[in-house]
Amino acid sequence: MSEGAAGVAPVRGARGGLARAGVVGNRILARLEGTRGVWWPAALVGAIMLGLIVWQLAIPREYFTGTDSVAISSVAANVGKGQTLCVPHLNLPAETGRVQLAVFAQGPQFAAEVRVSAAGRTTASRMEGVPGPSSLALGEASIPARRSSPASVPATVCLTPLDGPMALGGMIGLQANQVPAQLDGAPVANRVAVWFLPPAGRERSLFASAGAIFSRAALFRPGIVGAWTYPFLLFVVLPLAWALSLLLLVRALSDRPLFSRLRSLRPGLAIALIAFVNAGSWALITPAFNAPDEPSHFAYAQYFAETGHAPPRSPNALPAYSSEQTLALDAVDIYSQISNVFGRPPWLASQQTQWQREIASTPHPASNGGGYTEAASPHQPAYYALLAPAYLAVRSQSTFSQLAAMRLVSALLGALVAFCAFGIVRELLPHQRVAAVAAGLLVAFHPMFGFISGAVNNDNGVNAAAALSLYLVIRALRRGLTWRVGLALGATLAIAPFMKETAYEIYPAVAVGLVGVLWREHRVRVAPAWAAMIAAFLAVRGGWSLLQPVFYPSVAGQPTGGGVSAASSVSLAEHMPGRFLEYLWELFLPRLSFMGNLFPPGWPFKAVYLVRGWASFGWYTWSFPKWVYGAILVVMIAIGVLALSTAVRERIAAKRRFFELAVIALFPVCVLVAVEAAFFAPDGGRMVVAEQGRYIFPAIAALAAIAVAGTFGLGRRWHVPLATMLVVAMIGLSYASQLLTLGSFFT
């Protein structure tokens, strides 16, 4: 960027870009100067986002009155003609008028008699339907509508096929707190999926369902959380965070402190606070243990806090989860309903009461886990050690309080990433304060990043370490390497792989930055700073090598940590570079005739980095309609083009900042290549795309800086309104994502 963009002239006085575009353009630009550069664009985009959200909330739609929290993954029971299958121990919710079952049938149609016994009364009705292409149909049977009180009554649902054999969908096996279905009196030890709906034709909007959603969401949470928490969160806390965000942009534009009487609340700290509040909101919105691999990560953290040791890195005879956690997992039916749009967590207060009774009457030690889990056990304990104090602080409380406390520690790590994104752009463009604020807010409100930051997952540890490493490298390039920065950078680089071994992916980009530091200043007087960095790195690595036999003993034949062995994965790509380049090509672009089928059908980039990378919640269960991701893709492409335009417009300044820009550009490239190398399948044949979009988040601070650079692509006078539009759009998408998650899990 030019000296004006880099920090000599403030934004308000800048002229350039489209300033010579004509009378109409000048009039528009004149209106966008000053604080209007924030308020008018914010009002425009905010009105659009709010309109879309209200529209979706107001649409009448079908809804469940309740479920047995069992999704469909396979056939759970085969029922012959004339046989009767009964599913006992169900809760028939108030206002139910239909029962729904997942039916597999081979004939052109099916028919069955369904009987529902509840409150001393049995009703019978006929279920008919036509199997779909996969032989699956959701069959419904009407029953007399239940009144609105009590909230539920015990019930049994029985089905008898009338014209041929049928199979009912559900899941194989039972949880410890479940009873088997009965086929002509004989137990069937599988879970049969049952849903309850209102009478036919009755629909309601999410607005009308709000009270039920909030009550259901408050179950299996810390004791302080109630139905009141969610309207307070959605309509008070988060709007205050948005208002503070806009105020930050306005104050940055006018170069004034955020609050005249609270000068200690600097923009970076305010952004970290906003990010923490947003991620903390996700911690309360996401149902217990319903984030990717969260049960395994919680089990690791609990075992480490209880015993001071990491769980073994290879399968053993110990249970994966402690008795305490197992009771909690069973109470929320987590492995009966995750990763499936037909699954729902428990919605009834009576189900929470039942769990409380079991806790009170059943021995449930918290330290008798320690068994191997594929998702967590191979990792080193650095991230889990950060969670241990939070766990111990609420150790005497419920498992769900412990989970919430751990999630809030992860939210702090997410806040650190947003702070670093602000700091990176602040170092690059010290007088373009809006740019720095916008970068931090783009990270703070990124929906998928906020969701993961509000969950227990060691990705949060590596994300924070990577962002901090990038910030320290950029700071060293801009100001020179000092002994303090050297100490911090050396320690951070050493710790990062202990959070997750995939952190090695950032080392090549950091190395380029360090070459730049050495290139710019290689006098003897900076030797102490380099010595401090090397000493810190070696001290942390050496200290860990002494502690590892105690906390994380090595196992013969097992990798030193990180789940997927980064070295072996990258080695395969290194030995087959041509095939790996084909793999990368097919990730983004259509396969050419001479290439193999290395991915399943579809567009892998969309599945991984668009849908899963932006908005796919739970265990990648709930997503937006396709047009939302289309809009995100258009904005991503536009921002990328504008970022290139900025590089061309400001090529003189870009040349002066070659190493800084190279490091920022290399961060996402290195992370993406490492992720794809880890999942590289040279022979193809995979049924699903295995990569997860969240794996790109070690580069999210760099991506935010690139996005902000794009706001200069039409000229510096357009920077503030474009940056504001991006931030407000991200806020709207984040809020829509939180509402989507609540509305999907609890209706």
XYZ file of C-alpha atoms in Angstrom:
747
model
C 0.000 0.000 0.000
C 1.051 3.601 -0.473
C 2.390 5.602 2.419
C -1.100 6.995 2.976
C -2.551 3.540 3.309
C 0.405 2.367 5.323
C 0.163 4.916 8.038
C 1.289 8.432 7.155
C -2.093 9.978 6.313
C -5.309 9.142 8.172
C -8.293 7.757 6.258
C -10.481 10.824 6.510
C -8.110 13.015 4.617
C -7.287 10.483 1.916
C -8.056 11.115 -1.724
C -7.520 8.619 -4.473
C -8.949 5.499 -6.004
C -12.349 6.446 -7.366
C -12.129 10.120 -6.301
C -11.956 11.037 -9.971
C -14.818 8.729 -10.947
C -17.221 11.562 -11.745
C -19.807 13.824 -10.207
C -22.141 11.035 -9.105
C -19.294 9.037 -7.606
C -17.958 12.069 -5.767
C -21.370 12.812 -4.298
C -21.670 9.242 -3.043
C -18.166 9.291 -1.639
C -18.732 12.627 0.061
C -21.696 11.203 1.919
C -19.628 8.218 3.026
C -16.886 10.286 4.612
C -16.635 10.849 8.349
C -18.740 8.800 10.711
C -21.307 8.384 7.918
C -18.781 5.987 6.421
C -19.761 3.655 9.245
C -23.374 4.415 10.089
C -24.918 4.474 6.612
C -23.258 1.277 5.334
C -24.005 -0.398 8.666
C -27.664 0.619 8.446
C -27.942 -0.597 4.856
C -26.384 -4.023 5.379
C -27.914 -4.372 8.835
C -31.408 -3.748 7.454
C -30.893 -6.397 4.770
C -29.572 -8.950 7.242
C -32.286 -8.193 9.777
C -34.959 -8.476 7.098
C -33.668 -11.883 6.007
C -33.521 -13.109 9.606
C -37.022 -11.880 10.482
C -38.364 -13.417 7.274
C -36.931 -16.819 8.203
C -38.134 -16.565 11.791
C -41.673 -15.691 10.678
C -42.155 -18.523 8.166
C -44.681 -21.117 9.452
C -43.167 -24.590 9.375
C -43.751 -28.100 10.635
C -42.355 -28.892 14.041
C -41.991 -31.740 16.508
C -43.724 -31.719 19.859
C -41.124 -34.228 21.033
C -38.870 -37.144 20.099
C -37.158 -40.065 21.774
C -33.811 -38.505 20.697
C -32.992 -41.362 18.337
C -31.880 -40.604 14.789
C -31.884 -42.887 11.742
C -28.622 -44.631 10.936
C -29.786 -48.151 10.110
C -32.591 -50.675 10.434
C -33.306 -51.137 14.135
C -36.084 -53.751 14.014
C -37.625 -56.084 11.434
C -41.348 -56.737 11.941
C -43.185 -59.450 10.032
C -46.829 -59.293 8.966
C -48.996 -59.891 12.012
C -46.130 -59.345 14.471
C -46.219 -56.466 16.935
C -43.279 -54.283 17.915
C -43.708 -52.074 20.992
C -41.427 -49.216 22.015
C -41.907 -48.594 25.752
C -40.717 -45.890 28.146
C -41.556 -43.007 25.811
C -42.739 -39.551 26.819
C -45.868 -38.427 24.968
C -45.650 -34.606 24.868
C -48.507 -32.169 25.262
C -50.358 -31.060 22.102
C -49.277 -34.169 20.170
C -51.639 -35.279 17.395
C -49.449 -37.596 15.303
C -46.814 -40.289 15.760
C -44.061 -40.663 13.162
C -41.810 -43.670 12.533
C -39.033 -44.364 10.037
C -40.294 -47.206 7.858
C -38.308 -49.378 5.432
C -40.555 -51.403 3.138
C -39.915 -53.266 -0.112
C -43.420 -53.173 -1.601
C -44.998 -50.293 -3.544
C -46.785 -49.211 -0.379
C -47.137 -50.200 3.254
C -49.842 -50.212 5.897
C -49.738 -50.841 9.619
C -51.811 -50.409 12.729
C -50.286 -48.086 15.319
C -51.425 -48.144 18.931
C -50.429 -45.547 21.507
C -50.969 -46.326 25.191
C -50.720 -43.379 27.566
C -52.425 -42.225 30.780
C -54.432 -45.446 31.013
C -55.854 -45.097 27.512
C -54.998 -46.864 24.253
C -55.792 -45.405 20.832
C -55.363 -47.184 17.505
C -54.983 -45.715 14.020
C -53.776 -46.698 10.574
C -50.388 -45.759 9.112
C -49.998 -45.830 5.343
C -47.250 -44.696 3.039
C -45.090 -45.205 -0.039
C -41.388 -46.042 0.360
C -38.923 -43.599 -1.111
C -36.019 -44.354 -3.492
C -33.994 -45.856 -0.624
C -37.008 -47.814 0.663
C -37.301 -45.320 3.531
C -40.431 -43.367 4.339
C -41.535 -41.371 7.353
C -44.875 -42.926 8.183
C -47.411 -41.024 10.272
C -50.378 -42.128 12.333
C -52.898 -39.697 13.803
C -53.940 -39.894 17.450
C -56.374 -37.788 19.486
C -54.666 -34.485 20.262
C -53.239 -34.309 23.758
C -54.096 -31.308 25.876
C -51.469 -28.752 26.841
C -50.927 -30.054 30.353
C -49.056 -31.910 31.777
C -45.919 -31.446 29.692
C -45.732 -35.178 28.971
C -47.095 -38.534 30.076
C -45.449 -41.994 29.930
C -46.378 -43.848 26.771
C -45.807 -46.979 24.699
C -46.055 -47.029 20.885
C -46.803 -50.347 19.169
C -46.846 -51.170 15.450
C -48.349 -54.186 13.636
C -47.811 -54.498 9.841
C -51.012 -55.257 7.928
C -49.919 -56.144 4.392
C -46.337 -57.371 4.584
C -43.081 -57.195 6.553
C -41.648 -53.816 7.551
C -38.472 -52.560 9.151
C -38.214 -49.615 11.495
C -35.280 -47.230 11.442
C -33.160 -46.172 14.378
C -29.764 -47.122 15.767
C -28.081 -50.382 16.679
C -27.558 -51.104 20.369
C -28.804 -49.534 23.585
C -27.481 -47.019 26.048
C -27.183 -48.029 29.672
C -30.249 -45.976 30.615
C -32.507 -47.397 27.889
C -34.835 -50.407 27.765
C -35.236 -52.589 24.668
C -38.200 -52.616 22.355
C -40.382 -55.723 22.430
C -41.182 -57.870 19.360
C -44.076 -60.119 20.331
C -42.785 -59.915 23.899
C -39.122 -60.701 23.033
C -36.550 -57.933 23.603
C -34.970 -56.161 20.610
C -31.863 -54.479 21.965
C -31.817 -51.587 19.488
C -33.081 -48.009 19.532
C -36.180 -47.333 17.440
C -36.672 -43.716 16.303
C -39.999 -42.158 17.266
C -41.184 -38.611 16.669
C -44.276 -36.797 17.919
C -45.954 -34.046 15.918
C -48.982 -31.766 16.327
C -52.245 -32.549 14.520
C -51.981 -32.535 10.715
C -51.890 -29.103 9.129
C -50.695 -27.288 12.225
C -47.528 -25.240 11.712
C -45.843 -22.458 13.608
C -42.983 -20.034 13.138
C -39.808 -19.892 15.157
C -41.196 -16.704 16.697
C -44.165 -18.688 17.998
C -41.862 -21.504 19.162
C -39.503 -19.167 21.053
C -40.769 -20.013 24.526
C -40.441 -23.756 23.933
C -37.005 -23.316 22.341
C -35.652 -21.354 25.285
C -37.014 -23.824 27.853
C -35.576 -26.795 25.987
C -32.208 -25.127 25.418
C -31.839 -24.452 29.162
C -31.841 -28.164 30.040
C -28.591 -29.925 30.941
C -26.739 -26.681 31.609
C -25.120 -25.127 34.678
C -27.639 -24.443 37.424
C -27.598 -20.690 36.856
C -28.861 -21.105 33.280
C -32.617 -20.991 32.750
C -35.120 -20.211 30.011
C -34.534 -16.505 30.789
C -30.881 -16.841 29.732
C -31.562 -17.093 26.020
C -33.726 -14.012 25.421
C -31.272 -12.073 27.598
C -28.397 -13.415 25.524
C -30.049 -12.930 22.126
C -31.760 -9.588 22.702
C -29.505 -7.832 25.232
C -25.962 -9.217 25.454
C -25.303 -9.824 21.758
C -26.895 -6.533 20.588
C -24.664 -4.713 23.079
C -21.668 -6.496 21.541
C -22.790 -5.350 18.069
C -23.234 -1.768 19.281
C -19.775 -1.833 20.835
C -18.390 -3.143 17.529
C -19.885 -0.264 15.541
C -18.712 2.202 18.164
C -15.209 0.782 17.803
C -15.318 1.420 14.059
C -16.570 4.992 14.553
C -13.978 5.763 17.223
C -11.257 4.256 15.065
C -12.310 6.457 12.172
C -12.185 9.606 14.280
C -9.075 8.430 16.185
C -10.725 8.847 19.566
C -10.711 6.561 22.619
C -13.605 4.177 22.963
C -14.787 5.767 26.206
C -13.299 9.024 27.451
C -13.556 7.918 31.086
C -12.391 4.376 30.438
C -9.193 4.813 28.486
C -7.845 1.487 29.697
C -10.354 -0.324 27.455
C -8.280 -0.132 24.317
C -9.615 -1.342 20.962
C -7.682 -4.606 21.051
C -9.037 -5.495 24.480
C -12.547 -4.461 23.439
C -12.320 -6.767 20.405
C -11.110 -9.624 22.607
C -14.052 -8.973 24.953
C -16.507 -8.994 22.038
C -15.023 -12.247 20.710
C -15.241 -13.831 24.155
C -18.880 -12.786 24.554
C -19.781 -14.183 21.138
C -17.946 -17.478 21.678
C -19.379 -17.668 25.203
C -22.836 -17.305 23.689
C -22.101 -20.285 21.469
C -21.001 -22.199 24.583
C -24.525 -21.772 25.981
C -26.354 -22.249 22.668
C -24.707 -25.482 21.519
C -26.294 -28.501 23.275
C -24.076 -30.392 25.680
C -21.369 -32.446 23.930
C -22.879 -31.645 20.519
C -19.746 -30.223 18.914
C -17.213 -32.260 16.888
C -15.463 -34.835 19.088
C -16.348 -32.895 22.243
C -17.043 -35.978 24.423
C -13.533 -37.266 23.713
C -11.843 -33.931 24.387
C -13.825 -33.468 27.604
C -12.847 -36.979 28.737
C -9.156 -36.214 28.148
C -9.359 -32.924 30.065
C -11.269 -34.505 32.947
C -8.848 -37.409 33.248
C -5.843 -35.075 33.094
C -7.305 -32.781 35.759
C -8.186 -35.716 38.006
C -4.968 -37.718 37.668
C -2.288 -35.408 36.261
C -1.717 -37.821 33.385
C -2.771 -37.982 29.762
C -4.764 -41.054 28.693
C -2.853 -43.809 26.877
C -2.151 -43.334 23.182
C -3.194 -46.843 22.203
C -6.349 -48.883 22.849
C -6.564 -50.386 26.327
C -9.062 -52.019 28.651
C -10.076 -48.816 30.432
C -13.413 -47.150 29.604
C -13.082 -44.077 27.419
C -15.310 -42.015 29.701
C -15.586 -41.766 33.464
C -18.741 -42.966 35.176
C -19.715 -39.351 35.766
C -19.363 -38.400 32.116
C -21.074 -41.587 30.942
C -24.175 -40.751 32.975
C -24.204 -37.282 31.410
C -23.715 -38.607 27.867
C -26.526 -41.095 28.342
C -28.777 -38.413 29.827
C -28.494 -36.252 26.691
C -28.587 -39.282 24.341
C -25.566 -37.898 22.565
C -24.650 -41.006 20.593
C -28.269 -41.601 19.643
C -28.765 -38.298 17.848
C -25.559 -36.581 16.714
C -24.667 -35.937 13.061
C -28.203 -36.599 11.884
C -30.937 -34.135 10.955
C -33.518 -36.498 12.441
C -31.890 -36.374 15.875
C -32.784 -34.033 18.741
C -31.469 -33.730 22.296
C -33.872 -34.362 25.195
C -36.440 -31.585 25.585
C -38.269 -32.445 28.802
C -37.507 -31.224 32.313
C -38.494 -34.691 33.550
C -35.546 -36.172 31.630
C -33.164 -33.822 33.409
C -34.786 -34.740 36.722
C -34.266 -38.417 35.948
C -30.551 -37.788 35.380
C -30.333 -35.891 38.673
C -31.891 -38.866 40.461
C -29.379 -41.222 38.879
C -26.505 -38.962 39.915
C -27.841 -38.894 43.475
C -28.288 -42.671 43.713
C -25.473 -44.092 41.568
C -21.722 -44.056 42.317
C -20.120 -41.939 39.629
C -16.394 -41.349 40.072
C -14.847 -38.798 37.738
C -11.406 -40.385 37.559
C -12.146 -43.907 36.327
C -11.989 -43.074 32.612
C -8.705 -42.786 30.813
C -9.443 -45.154 27.966
C -8.284 -44.513 24.428
C -10.311 -42.264 22.120
C -9.268 -41.831 18.516
C -10.093 -38.119 18.432
C -8.227 -37.002 21.558
C -5.846 -39.571 23.057
C -3.038 -39.224 20.470
C -2.645 -35.519 21.299
C -0.271 -34.022 23.824
C -1.823 -32.481 26.954
C -0.992 -28.772 26.561
C -4.516 -27.691 25.579
C -6.134 -29.955 28.153
C -3.850 -28.596 30.874
C -5.299 -25.143 30.150
C -8.775 -26.536 30.846
C -7.806 -28.251 34.088
C -8.082 -25.160 36.365
C -11.580 -24.406 35.048
C -12.607 -28.000 35.617
C -11.185 -28.079 39.132
C -12.904 -24.789 39.986
C -16.319 -26.393 39.408
C -15.335 -29.984 40.127
C -17.990 -30.362 42.823
C -20.736 -29.255 40.456
C -22.432 -31.113 37.621
C -20.769 -32.467 34.488
C -22.613 -29.807 32.519
C -21.155 -27.049 34.698
C -17.706 -28.540 34.121
C -18.343 -28.624 30.374
C -19.495 -24.991 30.370
C -16.397 -23.910 32.316
C -14.119 -25.677 29.834
C -15.978 -24.144 26.914
C -15.406 -20.680 28.351
C -11.641 -21.327 28.485
C -11.808 -22.192 24.800
C -13.719 -18.941 24.266
C -10.781 -17.092 25.832
C -8.470 -18.710 23.282
C -10.816 -17.586 20.514
C -10.678 -14.063 21.947
C -6.881 -14.196 21.748
C -7.102 -15.014 18.032
C -9.364 -11.997 17.403
C -6.965 -9.808 19.389
C -4.049 -11.046 17.274
C -5.948 -10.353 14.036
C -6.418 -6.768 15.227
C -2.762 -6.518 16.211
C -1.466 -7.874 12.897
C -3.249 -5.238 10.810
C -2.453 -2.582 13.428
C 1.249 -3.322 12.958
C 0.982 -3.242 9.176
C -1.182 -0.094 8.952
C -0.726 1.846 12.187
C -2.797 4.835 11.035
C -5.566 2.830 9.364
C -7.320 2.053 12.623
C -10.573 1.014 10.994
C -8.742 -1.720 9.105
C -7.325 -3.185 12.303
C -10.659 -3.056 14.113
C -12.430 -4.637 11.153
C -9.927 -7.520 11.013
C -10.446 -8.318 14.681
C -14.233 -8.154 14.385
C -14.299 -10.369 11.286
C -12.619 -13.081 13.359
C -14.731 -12.404 16.449
C -18.011 -12.889 14.575
C -17.032 -15.612 12.110
C -19.855 -18.123 12.712
C -17.945 -21.385 12.474
C -14.947 -20.001 14.327
C -17.228 -18.715 17.096
C -18.981 -22.085 17.292
C -15.700 -24.013 17.615
C -14.335 -21.437 20.082
C -17.369 -22.119 22.259
C -16.659 -25.870 22.340
C -14.103 -28.145 23.969
C -11.733 -28.976 21.131
C -7.956 -28.751 20.946
C -8.265 -26.938 17.617
C -8.730 -23.868 19.809
C -5.261 -24.316 21.258
C -3.511 -24.536 17.909
C -5.617 -21.669 16.503
C -4.474 -19.382 19.328
C -0.823 -20.437 19.069
C -0.800 -19.933 15.297
C -2.416 -16.475 15.489
C -0.013 -15.382 18.220
C 2.960 -16.641 16.193
C 1.812 -14.660 13.162
C 1.323 -11.512 15.225
C 4.788 -11.786 16.786
C 6.450 -12.373 13.400
C 4.697 -9.352 11.872
C 5.638 -7.257 14.894
C 9.269 -8.332 14.557
C 9.234 -7.451 10.853
C 7.714 -4.037 11.516
C 9.645 -2.990 14.622
C 12.654 -5.238 14.655
C 13.258 -8.296 16.781
C 13.598 -7.449 20.468
C 14.472 -9.867 23.233
C 10.916 -9.717 24.570
C 9.370 -10.538 21.189
C 12.052 -13.179 20.669
C 11.234 -14.868 23.964
C 7.516 -14.828 23.230
C 7.925 -16.083 19.654
C 10.311 -18.875 20.584
C 8.058 -20.091 23.376
C 4.924 -19.881 21.198
C 6.487 -21.802 18.333
C 7.613 -24.486 20.747
C 4.241 -24.763 22.459
C 2.131 -24.766 19.277
C 2.740 -28.445 18.320
C 2.004 -29.444 21.916
C -1.486 -28.042 21.394
C -1.843 -30.143 18.252
C 0.890 -31.585 16.084
C -0.641 -30.031 12.991
C 0.862 -26.725 14.160
C 4.019 -27.649 12.267
C 2.118 -26.463 9.200
C 2.801 -22.814 10.149
C 6.570 -23.277 10.452
C 7.399 -22.651 6.740
C 5.515 -19.325 6.755
C 7.153 -18.296 10.037
C 10.542 -19.242 8.597
C 9.995 -16.843 5.691
C 9.189 -14.115 8.190
C 12.330 -14.813 10.205
C 14.401 -14.689 7.017
C 12.893 -11.263 6.424
C 13.791 -10.138 9.946
C 17.365 -11.289 9.432
C 17.529 -9.716 5.967
C 16.462 -6.320 7.267
C 18.602 -6.250 10.364
C 21.583 -8.541 10.749
C 23.830 -6.489 12.962
C 25.532 -7.900 16.010
C 23.404 -5.777 18.345
C 20.304 -7.856 17.564
C 22.070 -11.107 18.446
C 20.635 -11.120 22.010
C 17.097 -11.063 20.584
C 17.845 -14.056 18.363
C 19.506 -15.805 21.274
C 16.434 -15.160 23.416
C 14.150 -16.645 20.762
C 16.289 -19.754 20.301
C 16.749 -20.158 24.048
C 13.015 -19.892 24.692
C 12.283 -22.453 22.001
C 14.864 -24.897 23.315
C 13.894 -24.305 26.941
C 10.249 -25.116 26.285
C 11.068 -28.151 24.172
C 13.710 -29.326 26.628
C 11.485 -28.723 29.622
C 8.731 -30.743 28.023
C 11.105 -33.602 27.236
C 11.797 -33.807 30.978
C 8.105 -33.664 31.908
C 6.834 -35.926 29.146
C 7.640 -39.230 30.924
C 5.409 -38.070 33.785
C 2.474 -36.528 31.927
C 2.655 -38.167 28.518
C 4.894 -41.252 28.405
C 6.027 -42.435 25.003
C 4.644 -45.637 23.543
C 6.648 -47.914 21.290
C 5.365 -47.786 17.741
C 3.097 -44.816 18.403
C 3.553 -41.260 17.070
C 4.626 -38.632 19.571
C 1.303 -36.830 19.277
C -1.144 -35.132 17.000
C -3.648 -37.734 15.925
C -2.798 -37.889 12.226
C 0.962 -38.158 11.965
C 1.880 -35.029 10.067
C 5.266 -36.348 8.992
C 3.944 -39.545 7.407
C 1.019 -37.758 5.775
C 3.178 -35.072 4.198
C 5.693 -37.718 3.207
C 3.104 -39.449 1.033
C 2.334 -36.190 -0.758
C 6.071 -35.495 -1.141
C 6.667 -38.871 -2.755
C 3.740 -38.441 -5.150
C 3.887 -34.727 -6.018
C 2.139 -35.089 -9.360
C -0.741 -37.017 -7.878
C -0.973 -34.588 -4.974
C -1.180 -31.653 -7.397
C -4.058 -33.461 -9.114
C -5.654 -33.841 -5.699
C -5.351 -30.104 -5.042
C -6.689 -29.327 -8.517
C -9.756 -31.495 -7.996
C -10.361 -29.844 -4.623
C -11.015 -26.531 -6.379
C -11.683 -27.245 -10.065
C -13.428 -29.828 -12.271
C -11.436 -32.983 -12.957
C -9.602 -33.097 -16.284
C -9.810 -36.146 -18.521
C -6.378 -37.551 -17.612
C -6.953 -37.287 -13.846
C -8.299 -39.944 -11.520
C -11.436 -39.699 -9.389
C -9.722 -38.625 -6.174
C -12.813 -37.158 -4.486
C -16.425 -38.310 -4.203
C -18.902 -36.643 -6.611
C -19.581 -32.967 -5.995
C -17.423 -29.925 -5.411
C -15.016 -30.748 -2.550
C -14.070 -27.123 -1.883
C -17.686 -26.211 -1.286
C -18.231 -29.117 1.099
C -15.056 -28.482 3.095
C -14.208 -24.799 3.104
C -17.536 -23.213 2.232
C -20.190 -25.217 4.068
C -18.121 -26.773 6.865
C -15.763 -23.838 6.984
C -18.475 -21.179 7.394
C -21.653 -22.574 8.882
C -22.327 -26.223 9.698
C -23.217 -26.690 13.335
C -23.483 -29.532 15.795
C -21.481 -32.442 14.435
C -21.804 -30.887 10.947
C -25.551 -31.424 11.123
C -27.267 -28.077 10.588
C -26.538 -25.825 7.634
C -28.130 -22.935 5.782
C -29.971 -23.206 2.445
C -27.674 -23.450 -0.573
C -28.240 -19.837 -1.651
C -26.569 -18.584 1.549
C -23.333 -20.364 0.674
C -23.643 -19.073 -2.878
C -23.762 -15.524 -1.519
C -20.757 -16.215 0.729
C -18.829 -17.585 -2.254
C -19.581 -14.481 -4.322
C -18.329 -12.236 -1.507
C -15.200 -14.380 -1.057
C -14.374 -14.134 -4.763
C -15.047 -10.386 -4.797
C -12.837 -9.817 -1.766
C -10.067 -11.919 -3.303
C -10.209 -9.889 -6.531
C -10.237 -6.635 -4.580
C -7.256 -7.782 -2.505
C -5.319 -8.342 -5.738
C -6.471 -4.916 -6.912
C -5.101 -3.429 -3.702
C -1.748 -5.106 -4.285
C -1.607 -3.576 -7.768
C -2.776 -0.124 -6.661
C -0.397 -0.024 -3.727
C 2.469 -1.940 -5.308
C 5.145 0.439 -4.049
C 4.119 -0.005 -0.423
C 3.519 -3.717 -1.023
C 7.079 -4.065 -2.248
C 8.348 -2.405 0.934
C 6.311 -4.865 2.955
C 7.201 -7.879 0.887
C 8.070 -10.153 3.772
C 5.037 -9.170 5.847
C 2.680 -9.814 2.950
C 4.496 -13.018 2.034
C 4.040 -14.391 5.550
C 0.350 -13.456 5.616
C -0.222 -15.028 2.194
C 1.743 -18.161 3.087
C -0.167 -18.858 6.285
C -3.410 -20.001 4.608
C -1.490 -21.659 1.768
C 0.669 -23.705 4.138
C -2.279 -24.632 6.336
C -4.439 -25.698 3.400
C -1.674 -27.737 1.777
C -0.901 -29.443 5.097
C -4.575 -30.264 5.684
C -4.940 -31.726 2.214
C -1.684 -33.654 2.565
C -2.955 -35.178 5.804
C -6.066 -36.465 4.005
C -4.418 -37.193 0.661
C -5.839 -40.392 -0.860
C -3.847 -41.073 -4.046
C -6.101 -43.933 -5.146
C -9.417 -42.169 -4.500
C -12.300 -44.420 -3.595
C -13.531 -42.398 -0.631
C -17.273 -42.270 -0.057
C -17.214 -38.896 1.715
C -14.964 -35.856 1.870
C -13.048 -36.282 5.123
C -11.506 -32.826 5.564
C -13.182 -30.397 7.956
C -13.392 -26.670 7.286
C -12.306 -25.779 10.812
C -8.813 -27.069 10.019
C -8.119 -23.808 8.139
C -8.605 -21.724 11.301
C -4.906 -21.589 12.262
C -4.799 -19.130 9.345
C -7.968 -17.201 10.185
C -6.096 -14.118 11.401
C -4.167 -13.998 8.118
C -7.378 -14.493 6.143
C -8.983 -11.594 8.034
C -6.021 -9.384 7.116
C -6.412 -10.368 3.449
C -10.144 -9.626 3.585
C -9.484 -6.175 5.043
C -6.880 -5.554 2.350
C -9.651 -6.141 -0.177
C -11.592 -3.186 1.218
C -8.926 -0.895 -0.262
C -9.358 -2.419 -3.731
C -11.724 0.297 -5.035
C -9.645 3.111 -3.608
C -8.931 4.215 -0.077
C -12.036 6.379 0.188
C -14.165 3.250 -0.126
C -12.231 1.383 2.543
C -14.307 2.420 5.571
C -17.770 1.718 4.099
C -16.627 -1.589 2.600
C -14.980 -2.672 5.851
C -18.117 -1.705 7.748
C -20.304 -3.671 5.350
C -18.133 -6.763 5.796
C -18.239 -6.510 9.574
C -22.011 -5.969 9.742
C -22.619 -8.808 7.283
C -20.464 -11.066 9.457
C -22.396 -10.004 12.561
C -25.662 -10.794 10.789
C -24.414 -14.178 9.614
C -23.198 -14.991 13.118
C -26.563 -14.103 14.645
C -28.438 -16.037 11.986
C -26.186 -19.025 12.718
C -26.974 -18.897 16.426
C -30.696 -18.712 15.695
C -30.374 -21.530 13.150
C -28.693 -23.710 15.771
C -31.337 -23.041 18.415
C -34.189 -23.459 15.962
C -32.797 -26.698 14.530
C -31.954 -28.503 17.760
C -35.052 -27.486 19.704
C -38.021 -27.626 17.280
